[in-house]
Amino acid sequence: MGSRFFLALFLVLLVLGKEVQGTQEDDLGSPALLDTVQESLLSYWITAKAAAKDLYQKTYPTSMDEKLRDMYSKSSAAVSTYAGIFTDQLLTLLKGE
C-alpha cells in the first residue's frame, strides 16, 4: 500500500509540475518551485531506496539462505520418493497383478 501511495503522489506532483510549467510562460529562465521540489523528492527517494537495499543486503543472514536451500532439497527428495511409491501402488492396483 505504501508504494502505491508514493506512486500516486509522484504522478500527482508530475501532473502539477506540467500544469505549472504551462502557466508560467513569462518566467522561462528560472526553474519552477514544483520542479525543484520534484527533483529533491526524487533524489531523496533514490537515496532512501539505495540505503534500504544496502541495509537489506548487509543484514540478510546467509545461514538462513543455506537452511532454506537444504530444507527445499530434503523436501523435494521426500516428495519425489513418495510420488514414486504412490505411482507404483496405483499402477499395481490398475493392472491387478
GROMACS .gro file of C-alpha atoms in nm:
model
   97
    1MET     CA    1   0.000   0.000   0.000
    2GLY     CA    2   0.285   0.238   0.075
    3SER     CA    3   0.439   0.203  -0.269
    4ARG     CA    4   0.103   0.273  -0.433
    5PHE     CA    5   0.069   0.589  -0.227
    6PHE     CA    6   0.413   0.712  -0.328
    7LEU     CA    7   0.344   0.629  -0.693
    8ALA     CA    8   0.015   0.821  -0.682
    9LEU     CA    9   0.183   1.114  -0.507
   10PHE     CA   10   0.462   1.117  -0.765
   11LEU     CA   11   0.214   1.115  -1.053
   12VAL     CA   12   0.012   1.397  -0.899
   13LEU     CA   13   0.327   1.606  -0.849
   14LEU     CA   14   0.433   1.532  -1.204
   15VAL     CA   15   0.099   1.646  -1.346
   16LEU     CA   16   0.101   1.956  -1.128
   17GLY     CA   17   0.453   2.032  -1.245
   18LYS     CA   18   0.344   2.017  -1.606
   19GLU     CA   19   0.048   2.245  -1.533
   20VAL     CA   20   0.269   2.499  -1.357
   21GLN     CA   21   0.516   2.496  -1.645
   22GLY     CA   22   0.231   2.561  -1.887
   23THR     CA   23   0.106   2.865  -1.692
   24GLN     CA   24   0.448   3.025  -1.631
   25GLU     CA   25   0.532   3.131  -1.982
   26ASP     CA   26   0.659   3.476  -1.880
   27ASP     CA   27   0.934   3.349  -1.644
   28LEU     CA   28   1.111   3.083  -1.852
   29GLY     CA   29   1.462   3.147  -1.715
   30SER     CA   30   1.409   3.035  -1.355
   31PRO     CA   31   1.311   2.679  -1.264
   32ALA     CA   32   0.966   2.638  -1.117
   33LEU     CA   33   0.934   2.566  -0.748
   34LEU     CA   34   0.746   2.246  -0.818
   35ASP     CA   35   1.028   2.123  -1.043
   36THR     CA   36   1.276   2.184  -0.764
   37VAL     CA   37   1.054   2.002  -0.516
   38GLN     CA   38   1.006   1.712  -0.758
   39GLU     CA   39   1.379   1.680  -0.817
   40SER     CA   40   1.458   1.688  -0.446
   41LEU     CA   41   1.186   1.433  -0.365
   42LEU     CA   42   1.311   1.207  -0.640
   43SER     CA   43   1.668   1.231  -0.517
   44TYR     CA   44   1.553   1.155  -0.159
   45TRP     CA   45   1.354   0.857  -0.287
   46ILE     CA   46   1.650   0.718  -0.482
   47THR     CA   47   1.883   0.768  -0.185
   48ALA     CA   48   1.640   0.602   0.057
   49LYS     CA   49   1.583   0.311  -0.180
   50ALA     CA   50   1.957   0.256  -0.222
   51ALA     CA   51   2.014   0.275   0.154
   52ALA     CA   52   1.735   0.026   0.223
   53LYS     CA   53   1.870  -0.215  -0.038
   54ASP     CA   54   2.221  -0.186   0.103
   55LEU     CA   55   2.095  -0.242   0.458
   56TYR     CA   56   1.896  -0.548   0.347
   57GLN     CA   57   2.198  -0.697   0.173
   58LYS     CA   58   2.418  -0.638   0.477
   59THR     CA   59   2.174  -0.787   0.729
   60TYR     CA   60   2.039  -1.078   0.522
   61PRO     CA   61   2.155  -1.391   0.702
   62THR     CA   62   2.336  -1.628   0.469
   63SER     CA   63   2.277  -1.911   0.714
   64MET     CA   64   1.904  -1.866   0.658
   65ASP     CA   65   1.956  -1.898   0.285
   66GLU     CA   66   2.154  -2.219   0.335
   67LYS     CA   67   1.886  -2.359   0.567
   68LEU     CA   68   1.613  -2.281   0.314
   69ARG     CA   69   1.808  -2.450   0.034
   70ASP     CA   70   1.870  -2.756   0.250
   71MET     CA   71   1.504  -2.774   0.353
   72TYR     CA   72   1.395  -2.745  -0.011
   73SER     CA   73   1.629  -3.022  -0.128
   74LYS     CA   74   1.520  -3.258   0.151
   75SER     CA   75   1.150  -3.192   0.098
   76SER     CA   76   1.172  -3.229  -0.279
   77ALA     CA   77   1.358  -3.560  -0.235
   78ALA     CA   78   1.086  -3.683   0.003
   79VAL     CA   79   0.807  -3.573  -0.229
   80SER     CA   80   0.966  -3.744  -0.528
   81THR     CA   81   1.014  -4.066  -0.325
   82TYR     CA   82   0.653  -4.073  -0.207
   83ALA     CA   83   0.527  -3.980  -0.553
   84GLY     CA   84   0.718  -4.278  -0.694
   85ILE     CA   85   0.569  -4.510  -0.430
   86PHE     CA   86   0.219  -4.376  -0.499
   87THR     CA   87   0.266  -4.424  -0.874
   88ASP     CA   88   0.382  -4.783  -0.825
   89GLN     CA   89   0.086  -4.861  -0.599
   90LEU     CA   90  -0.157  -4.704  -0.845
   91LEU     CA   91  -0.015  -4.898  -1.140
   92THR     CA   92  -0.026  -5.222  -0.941
   93LEU     CA   93  -0.387  -5.155  -0.846
   94LEU     CA   94  -0.486  -5.080  -1.208
   95LYS     CA   95  -0.306  -5.381  -1.356
   96GLY     CA   96  -0.448  -5.614  -1.095
   97GLU     CA   97  -0.141  -5.830  -1.050
   0.00000   0.00000   0.00000
